[in-house]
Structure formats: C-alpha cells, structure tokens
Coordinates of C-alpha atoms and ligand atoms in Angstrom, one line a residue:
M210 CA -22.2 13.8 -50.8
T211 CA -20.2 15.4 -48.0
Q212 CA -20.9 14.3 -44.4
P213 CA -22.9 16.8 -42.2
W214 CA -20.8 18.6 -39.8
T215 CA -20.7 17.5 -36.1
L216 CA -20.1 19.8 -33.2
E217 CA -16.5 18.7 -33.1
D218 CA -16.1 19.6 -36.7
L219 CA -17.6 23.1 -36.1
V220 CA -15.4 23.7 -33.1
K221 CA -12.2 22.4 -34.9
D222 CA -13.0 24.7 -37.8
A223 CA -13.5 27.7 -35.6
R224 CA -10.3 27.0 -33.6
G225 CA -8.4 27.2 -36.9
R226 CA -9.2 30.9 -36.9
V227 CA -9.6 31.8 -33.2
T228 CA -6.7 32.4 -30.8
E229 CA -7.1 30.9 -27.4
I230 CA -5.9 32.4 -24.1
A231 CA -4.9 30.2 -21.2
A232 CA -6.5 30.8 -17.8
E233 CA -3.1 31.4 -16.2
E234 CA -2.3 34.1 -18.7
L235 CA -5.6 35.8 -18.4
H236 CA -5.3 35.8 -14.6
H237 CA -1.7 36.9 -14.2
G238 CA -0.7 38.5 -17.5
T239 CA -2.8 40.8 -19.6
S240 CA -4.1 44.0 -18.2
R241 CA -7.9 43.7 -17.9
Q242 CA -8.5 47.4 -17.9
E243 CA -9.6 47.9 -21.4
M244 CA -10.6 44.3 -22.1
V245 CA -14.2 43.1 -22.3
L246 CA -14.7 39.7 -20.8
L247 CA -17.8 38.1 -22.3
D248 CA -19.5 35.2 -20.5
V249 CA -21.6 33.5 -23.2
R250 CA -23.1 30.8 -21.0
E251 CA -26.8 30.5 -20.2
A252 CA -28.2 32.3 -17.2
E253 CA -28.6 29.2 -15.1
E254 CA -24.9 28.3 -15.6
T255 CA -23.8 31.5 -14.0
A256 CA -25.4 30.6 -10.7
G257 CA -22.2 28.8 -9.8
G258 CA -20.2 32.0 -10.2
T259 CA -18.5 34.1 -12.9
L260 CA -15.1 35.6 -13.7
E261 CA -14.8 39.0 -12.0
G262 CA -15.8 41.8 -14.3
A263 CA -17.4 39.6 -16.9
V264 CA -20.4 40.8 -18.9
H265 CA -23.0 38.1 -19.2
L266 CA -24.2 37.8 -22.8
P267 CA -25.7 34.4 -23.6
R268 CA -24.6 32.8 -26.9
G269 CA -28.1 33.2 -28.3
L270 CA -28.0 37.0 -27.9
L271 CA -24.4 37.5 -29.0
E272 CA -24.9 38.9 -32.5
L273 CA -27.9 41.0 -31.4
R274 CA -26.4 42.7 -28.4
V275 CA -22.6 42.6 -28.6
Q276 CA -22.4 46.2 -29.7
E277 CA -24.1 47.3 -26.5
H278 CA -21.1 45.9 -24.6
V279 CA -18.2 46.3 -27.1
A280 CA -18.7 49.5 -29.0
R281 CA -15.3 49.5 -30.8
R282 CA -14.2 46.6 -33.0
D283 CA -10.6 46.9 -32.0
T284 CA -11.3 46.5 -28.2
P285 CA -9.6 43.4 -26.8
V286 CA -12.3 40.8 -26.0
V287 CA -12.0 37.4 -24.2
V288 CA -15.0 35.1 -24.6
Y289 CA -15.6 32.2 -22.2
C290 CA -18.2 29.5 -21.7
G291 CA -18.3 26.4 -19.6
G292 CA -15.7 24.2 -21.3
G293 CA -14.2 26.3 -24.2
N294 CA -16.2 25.0 -27.2
R295 CA -19.1 27.5 -27.4
S296 CA -16.7 30.4 -26.7
A297 CA -14.6 29.2 -29.8
L298 CA -17.7 29.3 -31.9
A299 CA -18.7 32.7 -30.4
A300 CA -15.3 34.2 -30.9
D301 CA -15.4 33.0 -34.5
V302 CA -18.6 34.9 -35.1
L303 CA -17.1 38.0 -33.5
L304 CA -14.2 37.8 -35.9
K305 CA -16.6 37.6 -38.8
M306 CA -18.4 40.6 -37.4
G307 CA -15.1 42.6 -37.7
Y308 CA -13.9 42.4 -34.1
T309 CA -10.1 42.1 -34.6
R310 CA -8.8 41.3 -31.1
V311 CA -10.9 38.4 -29.9
R312 CA -9.7 35.4 -27.9
S313 CA -11.4 32.4 -26.4
L314 CA -10.6 31.1 -22.9
A315 CA -9.1 27.6 -23.2
G316 CA -11.0 25.1 -21.1
G317 CA -13.6 27.7 -20.2
F318 CA -15.0 28.4 -16.7
E319 CA -14.5 24.8 -15.6
R320 CA -10.7 24.9 -16.0
W321 CA -10.5 28.4 -14.4
R322 CA -12.4 27.1 -11.4
R323 CA -10.3 23.8 -11.2
L324 CA -7.2 25.9 -11.1
G325 CA -8.6 27.7 -8.0
L326 CA -8.6 31.1 -9.7
P327 CA -10.9 33.8 -8.2
I328 CA -14.5 33.9 -9.2
T329 CA -17.4 36.1 -8.1
G330 CA -20.8 34.8 -7.2
G331 CA -21.4 31.1 -6.6
A332 CA -20.0 30.8 -3.1
G333 CA -21.0 34.4 -2.6
V334 CA -20.0 37.8 -3.9
R335 CA -18.3 39.6 -1.0
P336 CA -16.8 43.0 -1.5
P337 CA -13.3 43.4 0.1
P338 CA -13.6 44.6 3.7
G339 CA -14.6 48.2 3.9
K340 CA -15.7 48.4 0.2
K341 CA -19.3 48.3 -0.8
L342 CA -20.7 46.6 -3.9
G343 CA -21.1 49.1 -6.8
W344 CA -24.2 49.2 -9.0
D345 CA -22.5 47.7 -12.0
E346 CA -21.4 44.8 -9.9
V347 CA -24.9 44.5 -8.5
R348 CA -26.6 44.5 -11.9
R349 CA -24.2 41.8 -13.2
E350 CA -25.3 39.5 -10.4
F351 CA -28.8 39.2 -11.9
A352 CA -29.2 36.7 -14.8
I353 CA -32.7 38.1 -15.3
V354 CA -31.3 41.3 -16.9
A355 CA -30.4 39.2 -20.0
R356 CA -33.8 37.6 -20.2
C357 CA -35.8 38.3 -23.4
V358 CA -39.5 37.8 -23.8
P359 CA -41.7 37.7 -26.9
V360 CA -43.2 41.0 -28.0
L361 CA -45.9 41.4 -30.5
G362 CA -44.7 41.2 -34.1
E363 CA -41.1 41.9 -33.2
G364 CA -39.6 38.6 -32.0
E365 CA -38.0 39.0 -28.6
R366 CA -37.0 41.9 -26.5
A367 CA -35.0 42.3 -23.3
L368 CA -37.4 42.2 -20.4
V369 CA -37.8 45.1 -18.1
Y370 CA -39.0 43.7 -14.8
M371 CA -40.9 46.1 -12.6
D372 CA -42.8 43.7 -10.5
H373 CA -40.5 43.8 -7.5
A374 CA -43.3 44.5 -5.1
A375 CA -44.7 41.1 -5.8
S376 CA -41.4 39.1 -5.9
T377 CA -37.8 39.8 -6.6
H378 CA -35.3 37.7 -8.6
A379 CA -32.3 36.3 -6.7
P380 CA -28.7 37.4 -7.6
S381 CA -26.3 34.7 -8.8
S382 CA -24.4 34.7 -5.5
V383 CA -27.6 34.0 -3.6
L384 CA -28.6 31.2 -6.0
G385 CA -25.1 29.9 -5.8
A386 CA -25.2 29.7 -2.0
Y387 CA -28.6 28.1 -2.2
T388 CA -27.8 25.5 -4.8
E389 CA -24.5 24.8 -3.1
F390 CA -26.4 24.1 0.1
V391 CA -28.9 21.9 -1.7
A392 CA -26.3 20.0 -3.7
R393 CA -23.5 19.5 -1.1
E394 CA -24.8 20.3 2.4
Y395 CA -28.4 19.2 2.3
A396 CA -29.3 17.4 5.5
N397 CA -31.9 17.8 8.2
I398 CA -30.9 19.9 11.2
H399 CA -30.8 19.5 15.0
R400 CA -31.4 15.8 15.2
G401 CA -28.3 14.5 13.5
T402 CA -24.9 13.4 14.8
H403 CA -23.5 12.9 11.3
H404 CA -21.2 15.4 9.7
L405 CA -23.6 16.8 7.2
S406 CA -26.4 17.3 9.7
R407 CA -24.0 19.2 11.9
K408 CA -22.9 21.4 9.0
A409 CA -26.5 22.0 8.0
T410 CA -27.4 22.9 11.6
E411 CA -24.4 25.3 11.7
R412 CA -25.5 27.0 8.4
F413 CA -29.1 27.3 9.7
E414 CA -28.1 28.7 13.1
E415 CA -25.9 31.4 11.6
C416 CA -28.9 32.7 9.6
Y417 CA -30.5 33.9 12.9
G418 CA -27.6 36.4 13.4
I419 CA -27.6 37.6 9.8
I420 CA -31.4 38.3 9.8
A421 CA -31.2 39.9 13.2
R422 CA -28.4 42.2 12.0
H423 CA -30.5 43.2 9.0
V424 CA -33.3 44.6 11.2
G425 CA -31.2 45.8 14.2
A426 CA -32.4 43.1 16.5
E427 CA -30.6 41.4 19.4
L428 CA -31.3 37.8 20.1
Q429 CA -31.1 37.7 23.9
R430 CA -34.5 39.1 24.7
G431 CA -35.7 38.9 21.1
T432 CA -35.8 35.9 18.8
I433 CA -36.7 34.9 15.3
C434 CA -39.1 32.2 14.2
F435 CA -39.0 31.0 10.6
T436 CA -42.1 30.7 8.6
S437 CA -42.9 30.2 4.9
N438 CA -43.8 33.8 4.1
T439 CA -44.9 37.1 5.6
T440 CA -48.5 36.1 5.8
Q441 CA -47.6 33.1 8.0
A442 CA -45.3 35.3 10.1
I443 CA -48.2 37.8 10.7
D444 CA -50.5 34.8 11.5
L445 CA -48.0 33.5 14.0
C446 CA -48.0 37.0 15.7
A447 CA -51.8 36.9 15.8
H448 CA -51.7 33.5 17.3
V449 CA -49.3 34.6 20.0
L450 CA -51.6 37.4 21.1
A451 CA -54.9 35.7 20.5
E452 CA -55.7 35.0 24.2
R453 CA -54.7 38.4 25.4
P454 CA -57.5 40.8 26.2
G455 CA -58.0 43.7 24.0
L456 CA -58.5 44.7 20.3
V457 CA -56.1 44.8 17.4
V458 CA -55.9 48.0 15.4
T459 CA -54.8 47.7 11.8
T460 CA -54.8 50.5 9.2
E461 CA -56.8 51.1 6.0
M462 CA -53.6 50.7 4.0
E463 CA -52.8 47.2 5.1
H464 CA -52.3 44.3 2.7
H465 CA -55.0 41.6 3.3
S466 CA -52.2 39.6 5.0
N467 CA -52.0 42.1 7.8
E468 CA -55.8 42.3 8.2
L469 CA -57.4 38.9 7.9
P470 CA -55.2 36.9 10.3
H471 CA -56.1 39.4 13.1
R472 CA -59.8 39.4 12.2
R473 CA -59.8 35.6 12.5
R474 CA -58.6 35.9 16.1
G475 CA -61.0 38.6 17.4
P476 CA -62.3 42.1 17.0
T477 CA -60.3 44.6 15.0
L478 CA -60.5 48.4 14.3
R479 CA -58.8 50.3 11.5
A480 CA -57.0 53.6 11.6
R481 CA -58.0 55.8 8.7
V482 CA -55.8 57.0 5.8
T483 CA -56.1 60.4 4.1
D484 CA -57.2 60.8 0.5
E485 CA -53.5 60.9 -0.4
G486 CA -53.2 57.5 1.1
E487 CA -51.1 58.5 4.2
L488 CA -51.8 57.2 7.7
D489 CA -54.0 59.5 9.8
L490 CA -52.0 59.4 13.1
G491 CA -54.6 61.6 14.8
H492 CA -57.2 58.9 14.2
L493 CA -54.9 56.1 15.3
E494 CA -54.4 58.1 18.6
E495 CA -58.2 58.4 19.0
L496 CA -58.6 54.7 18.6
L497 CA -55.9 54.0 21.1
R498 CA -57.4 56.4 23.6
G499 CA -60.9 55.2 23.3
N500 CA -60.3 51.4 23.3
R501 CA -58.4 48.7 25.1
V502 CA -55.9 47.9 22.3
K503 CA -53.4 45.0 22.6
L504 CA -51.7 45.4 19.2
V505 CA -51.2 48.0 16.5
A506 CA -50.5 46.2 13.2
V507 CA -49.0 48.5 10.6
T508 CA -47.1 48.2 7.4
A509 CA -43.6 49.7 7.1
G510 CA -44.3 50.5 3.5
S511 CA -47.5 50.1 1.4
N512 CA -47.4 47.7 -1.5
V513 CA -49.8 50.1 -3.3
T514 CA -48.4 53.6 -2.9
G515 CA -45.1 52.9 -1.2
V516 CA -46.3 55.2 1.7
M517 CA -44.1 54.7 4.7
P518 CA -45.9 55.5 8.0
D519 CA -43.8 57.1 10.7
L520 CA -43.1 53.9 12.6
R521 CA -41.4 55.7 15.5
R522 CA -44.5 57.8 16.2
V523 CA -46.8 54.8 15.7
A524 CA -44.6 52.8 18.2
R525 CA -44.5 55.6 20.7
L526 CA -48.2 56.1 20.6
A527 CA -49.0 52.4 20.9
H528 CA -46.6 51.9 23.8
E529 CA -48.0 54.9 25.6
H530 CA -51.4 53.3 25.5
G531 CA -50.2 49.8 26.6
A532 CA -50.3 48.2 23.1
L533 CA -47.6 46.3 21.3
V534 CA -46.6 47.0 17.7
L535 CA -46.4 44.6 14.8
V536 CA -44.7 45.9 11.6
D537 CA -45.3 44.2 8.3
A538 CA -42.0 44.6 6.6
A539 CA -42.8 42.6 3.5
Q540 CA -42.1 45.5 1.2
A541 CA -39.6 47.4 3.4
L542 CA -37.2 44.6 4.2
A543 CA -35.2 45.0 1.0
R544 CA -35.8 48.6 0.3
M545 CA -35.0 50.7 3.4
P546 CA -32.9 50.5 6.6
I547 CA -34.9 48.9 9.4
D548 CA -34.1 49.1 13.1
V549 CA -36.4 47.4 15.6
R550 CA -34.4 49.0 18.5
D551 CA -34.0 47.7 22.0
L552 CA -37.1 46.5 23.8
D553 CA -36.6 49.3 26.4
D554 CA -36.7 52.0 23.8
P555 CA -40.2 53.6 23.8
E556 CA -40.2 53.7 20.0
H557 CA -39.1 50.1 19.5
I558 CA -40.9 47.6 17.3
D559 CA -42.1 44.5 19.2
F560 CA -42.8 42.2 16.2
L561 CA -41.6 42.4 12.6
A562 CA -42.6 40.1 9.8
G563 CA -40.8 39.6 6.4
A564 CA -40.0 37.1 3.7
G565 CA -37.2 36.2 1.4
H566 CA -39.1 36.3 -1.9
K567 CA -39.4 40.1 -1.8
A568 CA -35.8 40.4 -0.6
Y569 CA -33.9 38.8 -3.5
A570 CA -34.1 35.2 -2.2
P571 CA -35.9 32.2 -3.6
F572 CA -39.5 31.5 -2.6
G573 CA -40.5 29.8 0.5
A574 CA -39.0 31.3 3.6
G575 CA -40.1 34.1 5.9
F576 CA -39.7 35.1 9.5
L577 CA -41.2 36.7 12.6
Y578 CA -39.0 38.7 14.9
G579 CA -40.5 39.1 18.4
P580 CA -39.9 39.1 22.2
R581 CA -38.5 35.7 23.2
A582 CA -40.6 35.6 26.4
L583 CA -43.9 36.2 24.8
L584 CA -43.2 33.8 22.0
S585 CA -42.3 31.1 24.5
E586 CA -45.3 31.4 26.8
V587 CA -48.0 30.5 24.2
P588 CA -48.9 27.0 22.8
P589 CA -46.9 26.0 19.7
Y590 CA -48.2 27.4 16.4
I591 CA -48.1 23.8 15.0
P592 CA -47.2 21.2 17.6
G593 CA -45.1 18.4 16.1
G594 CA -41.6 17.2 15.5
G595 CA -38.9 19.5 16.7
T596 CA -41.2 21.5 19.1
A597 CA -41.0 19.3 22.3
S598 CA -38.2 18.3 24.6
R599 CA -40.2 15.4 26.1
V600 CA -43.4 13.7 25.1
T601 CA -45.3 11.2 27.4
A602 CA -48.5 9.2 26.9
S603 CA -50.5 12.1 28.2
G604 CA -48.6 15.3 27.6
A605 CA -45.7 17.1 26.1
E606 CA -43.1 19.6 27.4
Y607 CA -42.6 22.2 24.7
L608 CA -39.3 23.9 23.9
P609 CA -39.0 27.6 24.2
A610 CA -39.2 29.8 21.1
P611 CA -38.1 29.7 18.3
D612 CA -38.2 25.8 18.2
R613 CA -41.5 25.8 19.9
H614 CA -43.1 27.2 16.7
H615 CA -41.0 25.3 14.2
G616 CA -43.3 22.3 13.9
G617 CA -41.8 19.8 11.4
T618 CA -38.8 20.4 9.2
P619 CA -38.4 24.1 8.4
N620 CA -37.5 25.3 4.9
I621 CA -33.8 25.0 5.7
A622 CA -32.5 25.8 2.2
G623 CA -35.0 28.7 2.0
V624 CA -33.7 30.2 5.2
V625 CA -30.1 29.9 4.0
G626 CA -31.1 31.6 0.8
M627 CA -33.0 34.3 2.7
A628 CA -30.1 35.1 5.0
R629 CA -27.6 35.1 2.1
A630 CA -29.9 37.6 0.3
L631 CA -30.0 39.9 3.3
A632 CA -26.2 39.7 3.5
F633 CA -26.0 40.6 -0.2
L634 CA -28.2 43.7 0.6
Q635 CA -26.0 44.5 3.5
A636 CA -22.9 44.3 1.2
I637 CA -24.5 47.0 -1.0
G638 CA -25.6 49.0 2.1
M639 CA -29.2 49.7 2.9
E640 CA -28.7 53.5 2.7
E641 CA -27.4 53.1 -0.8
V642 CA -30.3 50.8 -1.7
R643 CA -32.8 53.4 -0.5
E644 CA -31.0 56.2 -2.5
H645 CA -31.1 54.1 -5.6
E646 CA -34.8 53.6 -5.2
V647 CA -35.6 57.2 -4.5
R648 CA -33.6 58.3 -7.6
L649 CA -35.5 55.9 -9.9
T650 CA -38.9 56.6 -8.2
E651 CA -38.4 60.3 -8.6
R652 CA -37.8 59.8 -12.3
M653 CA -40.8 57.6 -12.6
L654 CA -43.2 59.9 -10.7
R655 CA -42.0 63.0 -12.5
G656 CA -42.1 61.3 -15.9
L657 CA -45.7 60.0 -15.3
R658 CA -46.8 63.4 -14.1
E659 CA -45.3 65.2 -17.1
L660 CA -47.0 62.9 -19.5
G661 CA -50.4 64.2 -18.6
G662 CA -53.6 62.1 -18.8
I663 CA -52.3 59.9 -16.0
T664 CA -53.8 59.5 -12.5
L665 CA -51.2 58.8 -9.9
Y666 CA -52.0 57.5 -6.4
G667 CA -50.1 58.4 -3.2
P668 CA -47.9 61.4 -2.3
P669 CA -46.0 63.0 -5.1
D670 CA -42.7 63.1 -3.1
A671 CA -40.5 60.1 -3.8
H672 CA -38.8 60.5 -0.4
K673 CA -42.2 59.7 1.2
R674 CA -42.5 56.4 -0.4
L675 CA -40.9 53.1 -1.4
G676 CA -40.0 52.5 -5.0
V677 CA -43.6 51.9 -6.1
A678 CA -45.7 53.9 -8.5
T679 CA -49.4 53.1 -8.9
F680 CA -51.4 54.8 -11.6
N681 CA -54.1 54.7 -14.2
V682 CA -54.0 55.9 -17.8
D683 CA -57.2 58.0 -17.9
G684 CA -59.9 56.2 -19.9
V685 CA -57.9 53.0 -20.3
S686 CA -58.4 50.0 -18.0
D687 CA -55.6 48.8 -15.8
L688 CA -55.9 45.4 -17.5
L689 CA -55.3 46.8 -21.0
T690 CA -52.5 49.1 -19.9
A691 CA -50.6 46.2 -18.2
A692 CA -51.2 44.0 -21.2
V693 CA -49.9 46.6 -23.7
L694 CA -46.8 47.2 -21.5
S695 CA -46.1 43.5 -21.4
E696 CA -47.0 42.4 -25.0
E697 CA -45.5 45.4 -26.8
G698 CA -42.9 46.8 -24.4
A699 CA -41.7 43.6 -22.6
I700 CA -42.4 45.5 -19.3
A701 CA -43.6 43.4 -16.4
V702 CA -45.9 45.4 -14.1
R703 CA -48.8 44.3 -11.9
N704 CA -52.4 45.5 -12.1
G705 CA -55.6 45.1 -10.2
R706 CA -56.1 45.9 -6.5
F707 CA -53.0 44.3 -5.1
C708 CA -54.6 42.3 -2.2
S709 CA -55.4 45.7 -0.6
H710 CA -59.0 46.1 -1.4
L711 CA -59.9 48.6 1.4
Y712 CA -57.0 50.9 0.5
M713 CA -57.6 50.7 -3.2
D714 CA -61.3 51.3 -2.9
K715 CA -60.6 54.5 -0.9
L716 CA -57.8 55.8 -3.2
L717 CA -59.8 55.0 -6.4
A718 CA -63.0 56.6 -5.1
A719 CA -61.2 59.7 -3.7
R720 CA -59.5 60.4 -7.1
A721 CA -62.7 59.7 -9.1
K722 CA -64.6 62.1 -6.9
A723 CA -62.0 64.8 -7.3
A724 CA -61.9 64.4 -11.1
G725 CA -65.6 63.8 -11.5
G726 CA -65.2 60.5 -13.4
E727 CA -66.1 56.8 -12.9
V728 CA -64.4 54.8 -10.3
P729 CA -61.8 52.5 -12.0
T730 CA -61.8 48.8 -11.0
G731 CA -58.1 48.7 -10.4
A732 CA -54.8 50.4 -11.2
V733 CA -51.3 49.6 -12.6
R734 CA -48.3 49.2 -10.3
A735 CA -44.7 49.6 -11.4
S736 CA -42.1 48.8 -8.7
V737 CA -38.4 49.2 -9.1
G738 CA -35.6 46.9 -7.7
L739 CA -31.9 46.7 -7.4
Y740 CA -31.2 45.9 -11.0
N741 CA -33.4 48.5 -12.6
D742 CA -31.8 51.6 -14.0
E743 CA -32.8 54.8 -15.7
S744 CA -33.2 53.2 -19.1
D745 CA -35.9 50.8 -17.6
V746 CA -37.8 53.7 -16.2
D747 CA -37.6 55.5 -19.6
R748 CA -38.9 52.4 -21.4
L749 CA -41.9 52.3 -19.0
L750 CA -42.6 56.0 -19.6
E751 CA -42.4 55.5 -23.4
Y752 CA -44.9 52.7 -23.4
V753 CA -47.3 54.5 -20.9
R754 CA -47.2 57.4 -23.4
R755 CA -48.2 55.0 -26.2
V756 CA -51.1 53.8 -24.1
R757 CA -52.1 57.3 -23.3
D758 CA -52.1 58.1 -27.1
R759 CA -54.0 54.9 -27.8
Q760 CA -51.1 53.8 -30.0
W761 CA -51.1 50.1 -29.2
R762 CA -50.7 47.7 -32.1
G763 CA -52.4 44.5 -30.9
R764 CA -56.0 43.5 -30.6
Y765 CA -56.5 42.6 -27.0
Q766 CA -58.8 39.9 -25.6
V767 CA -59.6 39.2 -22.0
K768 CA -58.6 35.8 -20.7
G769 CA -59.1 34.1 -17.4
D770 CA -61.9 33.8 -15.0
V771 CA -64.8 36.2 -15.0
V772 CA -64.7 38.1 -11.7
S773 CA -67.2 36.5 -9.4
A774 CA -67.9 36.0 -5.7
E775 CA -66.0 32.7 -5.9
F776 CA -62.8 34.5 -7.0
A777 CA -63.3 37.8 -5.2
G778 CA -60.6 37.2 -2.7
R779 CA -57.9 37.0 -5.3
C780 CA -56.0 40.0 -6.4
A781 CA -56.6 39.8 -10.1
D782 CA -58.8 37.3 -11.9
Q783 CA -58.3 38.3 -15.4
W784 CA -55.5 39.0 -17.8
M785 CA -55.2 40.1 -21.4
E786 CA -53.3 38.7 -24.2
A787 CA -52.7 40.2 -27.6
T788 CA -53.8 38.5 -30.8
K789 CA -52.3 39.4 -34.2
D790 CA -54.8 40.5 -36.8
Ligands
LIG1222 C1 -47.3 44.8 2.4 C2 -47.4 43.3 2.2 N1 -47.7 42.6 3.3 C3 -47.8 41.2 3.2 C4 -47.7 40.6 2.0 C5 -47.8 39.1 1.9 O1 -46.5 38.6 1.8 P1 -46.2 37.1 1.5 O2 -46.5 36.8 0.1 O3 -44.7 37.0 1.8 O4 -47.0 36.3 2.4 C6 -47.4 41.3 0.9 C7 -47.3 40.7 -0.5 O5 -47.4 41.3 -1.5 C8 -47.3 42.7 1.0 O6 -47.0 43.5 -0.1

C-alpha cells in the first residue's frame, strides 16, 4: 500500500510543475502592469499588510472566483501566500485550470517583508503626498469583501454588507496599526518611565490631533475626552451641563442615545419633525423663544432616514437664544465632512460626540469634543485613577479636562485604532467619501422607487441624506424581508425600529395614514459604506424585487424573544431563520 501524502509531498509535487519567482525579481524586474498578483492568504493574515496592487482571493475561493479577477488564461499571474507553500499548490491548480503564465512567489509574504520590500496596509496605507487613495485601493483594504456566508440551498455566497449604520468593518491598515500597537507597543500611558509606556503615551497623545483635524477642532480652547462609544460621550455632555439652569431640547429624530441621557438629568423638550422626517426648524425656534434652553442636542445625520439637519442654522438659532449645541455625529463622522468651527463663530458646534465603530475602527472607543473650560469646571465623570493631581485623606485636586474625565485606564488601543481609521478616511478625502455615498444612495433610492410596491421613508433626494435607505416591502414584514435578504441573497441589512422609536412611530404612522393601510411594526434599513459598489446595490434591488414578488424559497420561522415590556427597550427582539422543507 502506498503511503498517504503529506503536505511536504503535495508541495514538492506541485513545485515540480510550478515556476517560482524570487521577491527581488518581482520587485525590480518584471513589469507589473498587466500582471495579476493574487494573495491567497486568509483574511486575518492580510492585517499585517499586503503587496501593493494584490488582489485578495483566499485559497478556499480560488477555483470559484479566479475568473472574476483573471479573465484571460494567458494573463501573467503571480500567486503568493505566507511562506510559499500554499501559493505553490494554488499555482498548480491554476495551471490545471488552463492558466499558462502562473508563478508562485518564493518564500511568500514573509520573505518579501524580511527583505524590507514595500508593502501596503499593516503599518498603514498612506498615499504618496498629494495623492488620494483610489476606490479600488480602498476596497482592497477590506478583508470583509472576500467573506462568504451560507445561503439557502446554494452553499456559500459572497456577503454584501449593508449594515454600516450599525457598525463598519475596519480596513487592513487600521487593523494592522491596531494589532501592531497591541502586539509591540502595549503599555499603560502617563504613569510610566519605561520606554514602552513613553511610546504608548506618545501614540495616545497624537490621537488627539488626528481626531481634532477630522472635525475641524482646535485644541487650545477645545478638548477631546475619550469614551467607550457615542452614547457615553453624549452622557458625558449631559453630565457636564447637568447643574446648569435650563432645559435641554432634543428632536424627534434622535437616536435613544441622544434622548435618554438628557432625560435622566432633567426636563427635556423635543423639536418636531415633518412627515418626510425632516427637522422643523420653525418649531425649534419656537421652543427656543418660549423656554430657557441650555442645550440643543441634535443629530448630524439620522440613523433611520439619513436626514441631515442644517447644523449651521441650528447652531445660529441656539446661540442667539443663549443655548449651547451638542451634535451627535455617530452616523456622520465617517460619511461627510464635519467642521465644528471656532468657538467665536456664531454657527460653531460646542460639543460633538462620535465613535470609532461606525468609522472603520474596531469596537470600544468614542470621544466627546467640547470647550476645555466647561469640561474642566465640573466634577469628574468617574473619579478615580488618572483624574487627580493630588489626593489627601479628606479630598482630591482634580486635573483639568480631558484627564479629569478619564477615570481608570482608557481604551488606549481603541483610541489608536479610532485615530488611525479617521486618518484613513482623511487619506481618501471626506468630500470623495460623501460623493461615493451620494452616488450609491441615489442608485438605491431610484431603484427602490422604480420597483413599485415599496414604501420609502425620508426625503427622496440623496443629497439631503446620508447613505441610508429605510423602507418596507408593502404587505411583507420587515422581519421577513430582512431574513430573505440574508438567507437567500447574503445581504446584511438591519430591521426593526433602530433605537429611534419616536421617529419611527411618526414616520410609520404618517405613511400608513397617507396610504390608508395598517401601521407596520418596523422597517428595513440598508446603509452603504466605503467598500460597497454598484453591484452591491444591484444585488439588494434584485432581492427586494424577489420579496415584492413573494418569490422567496425558504420557509421562515420566527426566532428569539417575544416582544414584551421586559425587552421593549431593545431595538429588535426577534429574528427569522429559514428552514429547508
Ligand atoms: C445617530 C446615532 N446616535 C447614537 C448612536 C449610539 O452610538 P454608540 O453605539 O456608539 O453608542 C447610534 C448608534 O447606532 C446612532 O446611530
């Protein structure tokens, strides 16, 4: 009986047929113009960087998807992996599939890196000075674009992720900077004399400037306090203003996170929205005229309709009536240019809250920008380590902001990741990011309208909203629609009432009244991001059409908790899964 083959046997056998190329030759010699460079490593391996111009196609998807990337079989192809074994096996498969000019990179990515040859990602993709990152480069940064998920009866299919309004995936350069920090620079900040602590402190300190730049802030009179998410940043703002006399005015379009923290601290009023979901500025002015208002708390962009209130007018109105302005930038941070402006400008923004997990960074870090003096005059948000300059038996002298509000060790790596993600967005250019969103949103809104049998919420003009489309397929529940999109189309959207119950109640009721039907319990939300393209929007439209035509193939069963008072605060308590017949 012959011995079973080992990995070494398989690789040796493949190498008998496959030609290798040395890293030096690939770098210096051959023209890369026509060549396709295939990176066959797993997604997580690419976090440390990739070769410039490489297409990421994990080994497991090679046979299935190679044609999408290498249309002609006589195209020169170089395959690489971590150390050169998997790429030899992959190249051998390509030869068998009829690709005639395939080579495998000897020693793989590891040898390339050891030789100090250029890589992108990992330590950070930075375009050359004066050049912006192109959309192909941007898309290549996201391992998630190669992710497949199971679909009913069809094995697996490439995922279309359209849940960016909930959280965004991090690009490999951001993950690279994050893991590099955790692996090689991890140390607590401020209190250390040792080298690593000083390095970590340096990295942490430079994040203030990067975040400030992203929102147009200066850090003399303004400052930035780090939090764990947007909700906590808003809560910190509510804490800062809690003892001031006056009311807080929120709006009917706010996420619960920009409503409940204010309610907890005192009386609030709400500015109305129109049936289209836009902020009624006349009503806001009425509230400001008729009450002593200390703060207007408004979103820069709704997580439901994407509606972007006119922040300049809101700020001017608020300041004219002696109120401060807090902007919830959870959605807007990664989607549109933001400028808080100088504190002397009548249209400036006083406080701004945001978080990394909706701006292409890992979970766990957020921030509040605000006036240094105001943030420094109130008691610490959480008194504790790092907040005081001197503690005696009976008292404590607290540091000014931001340290005053950083009780305990902050999420140092999270802050590094958040700053790196904002730098990534800046490298693309926020005007370009916005244009990309408008283009895809226009396609999505037009497509949904043209389908018919769809109820869309919010204004029809993509220029008036962030890249979010919320809709119902008439006569089909949001739950079922989202389930079919996921289980049959591999499309990730969100459904329910999006932690914005007041706004959703109003939008759903207004539409049902206009159309004369029942009020739906929720809606479906598709939200685009940096790595979506037209084909993603088209897949969404195709599967919404199937739902409209009642052409789903599975039998769907409700899973999860029954909606009850106990769970009423959550955004969605149920989901659906398909079962095969
Ligand atoms: C508009 C808006 N504000 C606030 C939040 C809360 O953000 P976080 O999860 O970062 O606390 C969200 C989250 O979806 C949001 O969309």
